[in-house]
Amino acid sequence: MSSQAVRLVVLVSGSGTNLQSLLDAAADPAYGAEIVAVGADRDGIEGLARAERAGVPVFVERLADHPARDDWDRALAARIAAHRPDLVVCAGFMKILGAPTISAFPVLNTHPALLPAFPGAHGVRDALAYGVRVTGCTVMLADAGVDTGPIIAQEAVPVLDGDDEAALHERIKTVERGLLVGVVGRMAREGWTVTGRTFRFGRSGR
């Protein structure tokens, strides 16, 4: 592994709590990764403000500014590519990335459930409605589907008596932040391989 830090572009759509955890981790050179840009699909969000306070370049590519979704997909991929990332991290990014980005870069995403259970936009609500006693979070490599990419890491979160969606989601997000930071750091320091659906840390696939 080269001593040169892995270049990250982080995509956000909201408050950027996952981004903040990554910014804090990347401040340590031993982490192995640096955030070279933060992108968003909307203006005026705290995630962008967090990046600006940290001195990280930002960009915004709004879907509404393009005549068709395909045009936005291409424009977003070009904005990301301008920063020459080794890895793209979706940290609360609320748009599904199109083929121009997915095919050009390895992309990490998170989901607030233990995939393949409860994919989609309402993973926490769906888990509660089903009555599971344990749910959790997943970090995966994104692909063309919705929460269908190779799974990298998962961590369980118990469902407590009296939980509502908001309370459960807050506990999941706390766990998710630590899991994401750990995964990005290991990928940066150790490399990774993917065979079929099997992800392994380490360039030799150990």
Coordinates of N, CA and C in Angstrom, one line a residue:
M1 N 0.8 -1.2 0.0 CA 0.0 0.0 0.0 C 0.9 1.2 0.0
S2 N 0.6 2.1 -0.9 CA 1.3 3.4 -1.0 C 1.0 4.2 0.2
S3 N 2.0 5.1 0.6 CA 1.7 6.0 1.7 C 0.8 7.1 1.3
Q4 N 0.6 7.3 0.0 CA -0.3 8.3 -0.4 C -1.8 8.1 0.0
A5 N -2.4 9.1 0.5 CA -3.8 8.9 1.0 C -4.7 8.6 -0.1
V6 N -5.7 7.7 0.1 CA -6.8 7.5 -0.8 C -7.7 8.7 -0.9
R7 N -8.0 9.1 -2.1 CA -8.8 10.3 -2.3 C -10.3 10.0 -2.3
L8 N -11.1 10.7 -1.4 CA -12.5 10.5 -1.3 C -13.3 11.6 -1.8
V9 N -14.3 11.4 -2.5 CA -15.4 12.4 -2.8 C -16.6 11.9 -2.0
V10 N -17.1 12.7 -1.1 CA -18.3 12.3 -0.3 C -19.5 13.1 -0.8
L11 N -20.6 12.4 -1.0 CA -21.9 12.9 -1.4 C -22.9 13.0 -0.3
V12 N -23.5 14.1 -0.1 CA -24.5 14.4 1.0 C -25.7 15.0 0.4
S13 N -26.8 14.9 1.2 CA -28.1 15.5 0.9 C -28.7 16.3 2.1
G14 N -28.1 16.1 3.3 CA -28.7 16.7 4.5 C -27.7 17.2 5.5
S15 N -27.8 16.8 6.7 CA -27.1 17.4 7.8 C -25.6 17.0 7.8
G16 N -25.3 15.8 7.2 CA -23.8 15.5 7.1 C -23.2 14.9 8.3
T17 N -23.9 14.2 9.2 CA -23.3 13.6 10.4 C -22.3 12.5 10.0
N18 N -22.6 11.7 9.0 CA -21.6 10.7 8.6 C -20.4 11.4 8.0
L19 N -20.6 12.5 7.2 CA -19.5 13.2 6.7 C -18.7 13.8 7.8
Q20 N -19.2 14.3 8.8 CA -18.5 14.8 9.9 C -17.6 13.8 10.6
S21 N -18.1 12.6 10.7 CA -17.3 11.5 11.3 C -16.1 11.2 10.4
L22 N -16.4 11.2 9.1 CA -15.3 11.0 8.1 C -14.3 12.1 8.1
L23 N -14.7 13.3 8.2 CA -13.8 14.5 8.3 C -12.9 14.4 9.6
D24 N -13.5 14.0 10.7 CA -12.8 13.8 11.9 C -11.7 12.7 11.8
A25 N -12.1 11.6 11.2 CA -11.2 10.5 11.1 C -10.0 10.8 10.1
A26 N -10.4 11.5 9.0 CA -9.4 11.8 8.0 C -8.4 12.9 8.5
A27 N -8.7 13.6 9.5 CA -7.7 14.5 10.1 C -6.5 13.9 10.6
D28 N -6.6 12.6 10.9 CA -5.4 11.8 11.3 C -4.7 11.2 10.1
P29 N -3.5 11.5 9.8 CA -2.8 11.0 8.6 C -2.8 9.5 8.6
A30 N -2.8 8.8 9.7 CA -2.8 7.4 9.8 C -4.1 6.7 9.3
Y31 N -5.1 7.5 9.2 CA -6.4 7.0 8.7 C -6.2 6.4 7.3
G32 N -5.4 7.1 6.4 CA -5.2 6.6 5.1 C -6.0 7.2 4.0
A33 N -6.9 8.1 4.3 CA -7.8 8.7 3.3 C -8.0 10.1 3.6
E34 N -8.2 10.9 2.5 CA -8.4 12.3 2.6 C -9.7 12.7 1.8
I35 N -10.5 13.6 2.3 CA -11.7 14.0 1.5 C -11.3 15.2 0.7
V36 N -11.3 15.0 -0.6 CA -10.9 16.0 -1.6 C -12.0 16.9 -2.1
A37 N -13.3 16.4 -1.9 CA -14.4 17.2 -2.3 C -15.7 16.6 -1.6
V38 N -16.7 17.5 -1.4 CA -18.0 17.1 -1.0 C -19.0 17.6 -2.0
G39 N -19.8 16.7 -2.5 CA -20.9 17.1 -3.5 C -22.3 16.9 -2.9
A40 N -23.2 17.7 -3.4 CA -24.6 17.6 -3.0 C -25.5 17.7 -4.1
D41 N -26.8 17.3 -3.9 CA -27.8 17.5 -4.9 C -28.7 18.7 -4.6
R42 N -28.4 19.4 -3.5 CA -29.2 20.6 -3.1 C -28.3 21.6 -2.4
D43 N -28.8 22.9 -2.5 CA -28.0 24.0 -1.8 C -28.4 24.1 -0.4
G44 N -27.7 24.9 0.4 CA -28.1 25.3 1.7 C -28.2 24.3 2.8
I45 N -27.5 23.2 2.7 CA -27.6 22.1 3.6 C -26.4 22.1 4.6
E46 N -26.6 21.6 5.8 CA -25.5 21.6 6.8 C -24.3 20.8 6.3
G47 N -24.6 19.7 5.5 CA -23.5 18.9 5.1 C -22.4 19.7 4.3
L48 N -22.9 20.6 3.4 CA -22.0 21.5 2.7 C -21.3 22.5 3.6
A49 N -22.0 23.0 4.6 CA -21.4 23.9 5.6 C -20.3 23.2 6.4
R50 N -20.5 21.9 6.7 CA -19.5 21.2 7.5 C -18.2 21.1 6.6
A51 N -18.4 20.8 5.3 CA -17.2 20.7 4.4 C -16.5 22.0 4.3
E52 N -17.3 23.1 4.2 CA -16.7 24.4 4.0 C -15.9 24.8 5.3
R53 N -16.5 24.5 6.4 CA -15.8 24.8 7.7 C -14.4 24.1 7.8
A54 N -14.4 22.9 7.2 CA -13.2 22.1 7.2 C -12.2 22.4 6.1
G55 N -12.6 23.4 5.2 CA -11.7 23.8 4.1 C -11.7 22.8 3.0
V56 N -12.8 22.0 2.8 CA -12.9 21.0 1.7 C -13.7 21.6 0.6
P57 N -13.3 21.5 -0.6 CA -14.1 22.1 -1.8 C -15.4 21.4 -1.9
V58 N -16.4 22.1 -2.3 CA -17.8 21.6 -2.4 C -18.3 21.9 -3.8
F59 N -19.3 21.1 -4.2 CA -20.0 21.3 -5.5 C -21.4 20.9 -5.3
V60 N -22.3 21.5 -6.1 CA -23.8 21.2 -6.0 C -24.2 20.9 -7.5
E61 N -24.9 19.8 -7.6 CA -25.4 19.4 -8.9 C -26.9 19.1 -8.7
R62 N -27.8 20.0 -9.0 CA -29.2 19.8 -8.7 C -29.9 19.1 -9.9
L63 N -30.7 18.2 -9.6 CA -31.5 17.5 -10.6 C -32.4 18.4 -11.4
A64 N -33.0 19.4 -10.7 CA -33.9 20.3 -11.3 C -33.3 21.2 -12.4
D65 N -31.9 21.3 -12.4 CA -31.2 22.1 -13.3 C -31.0 21.4 -14.7
H66 N -31.5 20.2 -14.8 CA -31.3 19.4 -16.0 C -32.6 18.9 -16.6
P67 N -32.6 18.9 -17.9 CA -33.9 18.5 -18.6 C -34.3 17.1 -18.4
A68 N -33.3 16.2 -18.1 CA -33.6 14.8 -17.9 C -32.7 14.2 -16.9
R69 N -33.1 13.1 -16.3 CA -32.3 12.4 -15.3 C -31.0 12.0 -15.9
D70 N -31.0 11.5 -17.1 CA -29.7 11.1 -17.7 C -28.7 12.2 -17.8
D71 N -29.2 13.4 -18.1 CA -28.3 14.6 -18.1 C -27.7 14.9 -16.8
W72 N -28.5 14.7 -15.7 CA -28.0 14.9 -14.4 C -27.0 13.9 -14.0
D73 N -27.3 12.6 -14.4 CA -26.3 11.5 -14.1 C -24.9 11.9 -14.7
R74 N -24.9 12.3 -15.9 CA -23.7 12.6 -16.6 C -23.0 13.8 -16.0
A75 N -23.8 14.8 -15.7 CA -23.2 16.0 -15.1 C -22.6 15.7 -13.7
L76 N -23.3 14.9 -12.9 CA -22.8 14.6 -11.6 C -21.5 13.8 -11.7
A77 N -21.5 12.8 -12.6 CA -20.3 12.0 -12.8 C -19.1 12.9 -13.2
A78 N -19.3 13.9 -14.1 CA -18.2 14.7 -14.5 C -17.7 15.6 -13.3
R79 N -18.6 16.1 -12.5 CA -18.2 16.9 -11.3 C -17.4 16.0 -10.4
I80 N -17.8 14.8 -10.2 CA -17.0 13.9 -9.3 C -15.7 13.6 -9.9
A81 N -15.6 13.3 -11.2 CA -14.4 12.9 -11.9 C -13.4 14.1 -11.8
A82 N -13.8 15.3 -11.8 CA -12.9 16.4 -11.8 C -12.0 16.4 -10.5
H83 N -12.4 15.7 -9.5 CA -11.6 15.6 -8.3 C -10.8 14.3 -8.2
R84 N -10.8 13.5 -9.2 CA -10.0 12.3 -9.3 C -10.0 11.4 -8.1
P85 N -11.3 11.0 -7.7 CA -11.4 10.2 -6.5 C -10.9 8.7 -6.7
D86 N -10.4 8.1 -5.7 CA -10.2 6.7 -5.7 C -11.5 6.0 -5.2
L87 N -12.3 6.7 -4.4 CA -13.5 6.1 -3.8 C -14.5 7.2 -3.6
V88 N -15.8 6.9 -3.9 CA -16.9 7.8 -3.7 C -17.7 7.2 -2.6
V89 N -18.1 8.1 -1.6 CA -18.8 7.6 -0.5 C -20.2 8.4 -0.4
C90 N -21.3 7.7 -0.5 CA -22.6 8.3 -0.3 C -22.9 8.3 1.2
A91 N -22.9 9.5 1.8 CA -23.1 9.7 3.2 C -24.4 10.4 3.4
G92 N -25.5 9.7 3.3 CA -26.8 10.3 3.4 C -27.2 11.0 2.1
F93 N -26.7 10.5 1.0 CA -27.1 11.1 -0.3 C -28.4 10.4 -0.8
M94 N -29.4 11.2 -1.0 CA -30.7 10.7 -1.2 C -31.2 10.5 -2.7
K95 N -30.2 10.4 -3.5 CA -30.5 10.1 -4.9 C -29.8 8.8 -5.3
I96 N -30.4 8.0 -6.2 CA -29.8 6.8 -6.7 C -28.8 7.2 -7.8
L97 N -27.6 6.8 -7.7 CA -26.6 7.2 -8.7 C -26.8 6.4 -10.0
G98 N -26.6 7.1 -11.1 CA -26.7 6.4 -12.4 C -25.4 5.7 -12.8
A99 N -25.6 5.1 -14.0 CA -24.4 4.3 -14.6 C -23.2 5.1 -14.8
P100 N -23.3 6.4 -15.2 CA -22.0 7.2 -15.4 C -21.1 7.2 -14.1
T101 N -21.7 7.3 -13.0 CA -20.9 7.3 -11.7 C -20.6 5.9 -11.3
I102 N -21.6 5.0 -11.3 CA -21.4 3.6 -10.8 C -20.3 2.9 -11.6
S103 N -20.3 3.1 -12.9 CA -19.4 2.4 -13.8 C -18.0 3.0 -13.7
A104 N -17.8 4.2 -13.3 CA -16.6 4.9 -13.3 C -15.8 4.8 -12.0
F105 N -16.5 4.7 -10.9 CA -15.8 4.7 -9.6 C -16.4 3.6 -8.7
P106 N -15.6 3.1 -7.7 CA -16.2 2.3 -6.6 C -16.9 3.3 -5.7
V107 N -18.2 2.9 -5.4 CA -19.0 3.8 -4.6 C -19.5 3.0 -3.4
L108 N -19.3 3.6 -2.2 CA -19.8 3.0 -1.0 C -21.2 3.7 -0.6
N109 N -22.1 2.8 -0.1 CA -23.3 3.4 0.4 C -23.7 2.7 1.7
T110 N -24.6 3.3 2.5 CA -25.0 2.7 3.7 C -26.5 2.5 3.7
H111 N -27.0 1.6 4.5 CA -28.5 1.3 4.6 C -28.8 1.0 6.0
P112 N -29.9 1.5 6.6 CA -30.3 1.3 7.9 C -31.1 0.0 8.2
A113 N -30.6 -1.1 7.7 CA -31.2 -2.4 7.9 C -30.1 -3.4 7.6
L114 N -30.4 -4.7 8.0 CA -29.4 -5.8 7.7 C -29.8 -6.4 6.3
L115 N -29.3 -5.8 5.3 CA -29.6 -6.3 3.9 C -29.3 -7.8 3.8
P116 N -30.0 -8.6 3.0 CA -31.0 -8.1 2.0 C -32.4 -7.9 2.6
A117 N -32.5 -7.9 3.9 CA -33.8 -7.6 4.5 C -34.1 -6.1 4.4
F118 N -35.3 -5.7 4.1 CA -35.8 -4.3 4.2 C -35.0 -3.3 3.4
P119 N -34.8 -3.5 2.1 CA -34.2 -2.5 1.3 C -35.1 -1.4 1.0
G120 N -34.6 -0.4 0.3 CA -35.4 0.8 -0.1 C -35.4 1.9 0.9
A121 N -36.3 2.9 0.7 CA -36.2 4.2 1.4 C -36.8 4.1 2.8
H122 N -37.4 3.0 3.2 CA -38.1 2.9 4.5 C -37.6 1.7 5.3
G123 N -36.3 1.5 5.3 CA -35.8 0.3 6.0 C -36.1 0.2 7.4
V124 N -36.0 1.3 8.1 CA -36.3 1.3 9.6 C -37.8 1.1 9.8
R125 N -38.7 1.8 9.1 CA -40.1 1.6 9.3 C -40.5 0.2 8.9
D126 N -40.0 -0.3 7.9 CA -40.4 -1.7 7.4 C -40.0 -2.7 8.4
A127 N -38.8 -2.6 9.0 CA -38.3 -3.5 10.0 C -39.2 -3.5 11.3
L128 N -39.6 -2.3 11.7 CA -40.5 -2.2 12.8 C -41.9 -2.8 12.5
A129 N -42.4 -2.5 11.4 CA -43.7 -3.1 11.0 C -43.7 -4.6 10.9
Y130 N -42.6 -5.2 10.5 CA -42.5 -6.6 10.4 C -42.4 -7.3 11.8
G131 N -41.9 -6.5 12.8 CA -41.8 -7.0 14.2 C -40.5 -7.7 14.5
V132 N -39.4 -7.4 13.7 CA -38.1 -8.0 14.0 C -37.6 -7.5 15.4
R133 N -36.9 -8.4 16.0 CA -36.3 -8.0 17.3 C -34.8 -7.5 17.2
V134 N -34.2 -7.7 16.0 CA -32.9 -7.2 15.7 C -32.9 -6.6 14.3
T135 N -32.4 -5.5 14.2 CA -32.2 -4.9 12.8 C -30.7 -4.4 12.8
G136 N -30.4 -3.4 12.1 CA -29.0 -2.9 12.1 C -28.7 -2.0 10.9
C137 N -27.5 -2.0 10.5 CA -27.0 -1.2 9.3 C -26.0 -2.0 8.5
T138 N -26.0 -1.6 7.3 CA -25.1 -2.3 6.3 C -24.3 -1.3 5.5
V139 N -23.0 -1.6 5.3 CA -22.2 -0.8 4.4 C -22.0 -1.7 3.2
M140 N -22.2 -1.2 2.0 CA -22.1 -2.0 0.7 C -21.4 -1.2 -0.4
L141 N -21.0 -1.9 -1.4 CA -20.6 -1.3 -2.7 C -21.9 -1.1 -3.5
A142 N -22.1 0.1 -4.0 CA -23.3 0.4 -4.8 C -23.2 -0.2 -6.1
D143 N -24.4 -0.7 -6.6 CA -24.5 -1.1 -8.0 C -25.7 -0.5 -8.6
A144 N -26.1 -1.0 -9.8 CA -27.2 -0.4 -10.5 C -28.6 -0.6 -9.8
G145 N -28.7 -1.5 -8.8 CA -29.9 -1.7 -8.2 C -30.1 -0.8 -6.9
V146 N -31.2 -1.1 -6.2 CA -31.5 -0.4 -5.0 C -31.1 -1.3 -3.8
D147 N -30.0 -0.9 -3.2 CA -29.5 -1.6 -2.0 C -29.2 -3.1 -2.3
T148 N -28.6 -3.3 -3.5 CA -28.4 -4.7 -4.0 C -26.9 -5.0 -4.2
G149 N -26.0 -4.1 -3.9 CA -24.6 -4.3 -4.2 C -23.9 -5.2 -3.1
P150 N -22.7 -5.7 -3.4 CA -22.0 -6.5 -2.5 C -21.8 -5.9 -1.1
I151 N -22.1 -6.7 -0.1 CA -22.1 -6.3 1.3 C -20.7 -6.3 1.8
I152 N -20.3 -5.2 2.4 CA -18.9 -5.1 3.0 C -18.9 -5.4 4.5
A153 N -19.8 -4.8 5.2 CA -19.9 -4.9 6.7 C -21.3 -4.7 7.2
Q154 N -21.7 -5.3 8.3 CA -23.0 -5.2 8.9 C -22.8 -5.2 10.4
E155 N -23.7 -4.5 11.1 CA -23.7 -4.5 12.6 C -25.1 -4.5 13.0
A156 N -25.4 -5.3 14.0 CA -26.8 -5.5 14.5 C -27.1 -4.4 15.5
V157 N -28.4 -4.0 15.6 CA -28.9 -3.1 16.5 C -30.2 -3.7 17.1
P158 N -30.4 -3.9 18.4 CA -31.6 -4.5 18.9 C -32.8 -3.5 18.8
V159 N -33.9 -4.1 18.6 CA -35.2 -3.3 18.6 C -35.7 -3.4 20.1
L160 N -35.9 -2.3 20.7 CA -36.3 -2.2 22.1 C -37.8 -2.0 22.2
D161 N -38.4 -2.6 23.3 CA -39.8 -2.4 23.5 C -40.1 -0.9 23.6
G162 N -41.1 -0.4 22.9 CA -41.5 1.0 22.9 C -40.8 1.8 21.8
D163 N -39.9 1.2 21.0 CA -39.2 1.9 19.9 C -40.2 2.4 18.9
D164 N -40.0 3.7 18.5 CA -40.7 4.1 17.3 C -39.6 4.3 16.2
E165 N -40.1 4.7 15.0 CA -39.1 4.8 13.9 C -38.0 5.8 14.2
A166 N -38.3 6.9 14.8 CA -37.3 8.0 15.1 C -36.3 7.5 16.1
A167 N -36.7 6.9 17.1 CA -35.8 6.4 18.2 C -34.9 5.3 17.7
L168 N -35.5 4.4 17.0 CA -34.7 3.3 16.4 C -33.7 3.8 15.4
H169 N -34.1 4.7 14.5 CA -33.2 5.2 13.5 C -32.0 5.9 14.1
E170 N -32.3 6.7 15.2 CA -31.2 7.4 15.8 C -30.1 6.4 16.3
R171 N -30.5 5.3 16.9 CA -29.6 4.4 17.4 C -28.8 3.7 16.3
I172 N -29.5 3.4 15.2 CA -28.9 2.8 14.0 C -27.9 3.8 13.4
K173 N -28.2 5.1 13.3 CA -27.3 6.0 12.7 C -26.0 6.1 13.5
T174 N -26.1 6.1 14.9 CA -24.9 6.1 15.7 C -24.0 4.9 15.4
V175 N -24.5 3.8 15.2 CA -23.7 2.6 14.9 C -23.2 2.7 13.5
E176 N -24.0 3.2 12.6 CA -23.7 3.3 11.2 C -22.5 4.2 11.0
R177 N -22.4 5.3 11.7 CA -21.3 6.2 11.6 C -20.0 5.5 11.9
G178 N -19.9 4.8 13.0 CA -18.7 4.1 13.3 C -18.3 3.0 12.3
L179 N -19.4 2.3 11.8 CA -19.1 1.2 10.8 C -18.6 1.8 9.5
L180 N -19.2 2.9 9.1 CA -18.7 3.5 7.8 C -17.3 4.0 7.9
V181 N -17.0 4.7 9.0 CA -15.6 5.2 9.2 C -14.6 4.0 9.2
G182 N -14.9 3.0 9.9 CA -14.1 1.8 10.0 C -13.8 1.2 8.6
V183 N -14.9 1.0 7.8 CA -14.8 0.4 6.5 C -14.0 1.3 5.6
V184 N -14.2 2.6 5.5 CA -13.5 3.4 4.6 C -12.0 3.4 5.0
G185 N -11.7 3.4 6.3 CA -10.3 3.4 6.7 C -9.6 2.1 6.3
R186 N -10.3 1.0 6.5 CA -9.7 -0.3 6.1 C -9.5 -0.4 4.6
M187 N -10.5 0.1 3.8 CA -10.3 0.1 2.4 C -9.1 0.9 1.9
A188 N -9.0 2.1 2.6 CA -7.9 3.0 2.2 C -6.5 2.4 2.5
R189 N -6.4 1.7 3.7 CA -5.1 1.2 4.2 C -4.8 -0.2 3.6
E190 N -5.8 -1.0 3.4 CA -5.6 -2.4 3.0 C -5.9 -2.7 1.5
G191 N -6.7 -1.9 0.9 CA -7.2 -2.2 -0.4 C -8.4 -3.3 -0.3
W192 N -8.9 -3.7 -1.4 CA -10.0 -4.7 -1.4 C -10.1 -5.4 -2.7
T193 N -10.8 -6.5 -2.7 CA -11.1 -7.3 -3.9 C -12.6 -7.7 -3.8
V194 N -13.2 -7.8 -5.0 CA -14.6 -8.3 -5.0 C -14.6 -9.4 -6.1
T195 N -15.2 -10.6 -5.6 CA -15.4 -11.7 -6.5 C -16.8 -12.1 -6.5
G196 N -17.5 -11.9 -7.6 CA -19.0 -12.1 -7.6 C -19.6 -11.1 -6.6
R197 N -20.2 -11.7 -5.5 CA -20.8 -10.8 -4.5 C -20.0 -10.8 -3.2
T198 N -18.8 -11.4 -3.3 CA -18.0 -11.5 -2.1 C -16.9 -10.4 -2.0
F199 N -17.0 -9.6 -1.0 CA -16.0 -8.5 -0.8 C -15.0 -9.0 0.2
R200 N -13.8 -8.7 0.0 CA -12.7 -9.0 0.9 C -11.7 -7.8 1.0
F201 N -11.3 -7.5 2.3 CA -10.3 -6.5 2.5 C -8.9 -7.2 2.1
G202 N -8.0 -6.3 1.6 CA -6.7 -6.8 1.2 C -6.6 -7.0 -0.3
R203 N -5.5 -6.5 -0.9 CA -5.4 -6.6 -2.3 C -5.2 -8.0 -2.9
S204 N -4.8 -8.9 -2.0 CA -4.7 -10.3 -2.5 C -5.9 -11.1 -2.2
G205 N -6.9 -10.5 -1.6 CA -8.2 -11.2 -1.3 C -8.1 -12.1 -0.1
R206 N -7.1 -11.9 0.7 CA -7.0 -12.7 1.9 C -8.2 -12.5 2.8

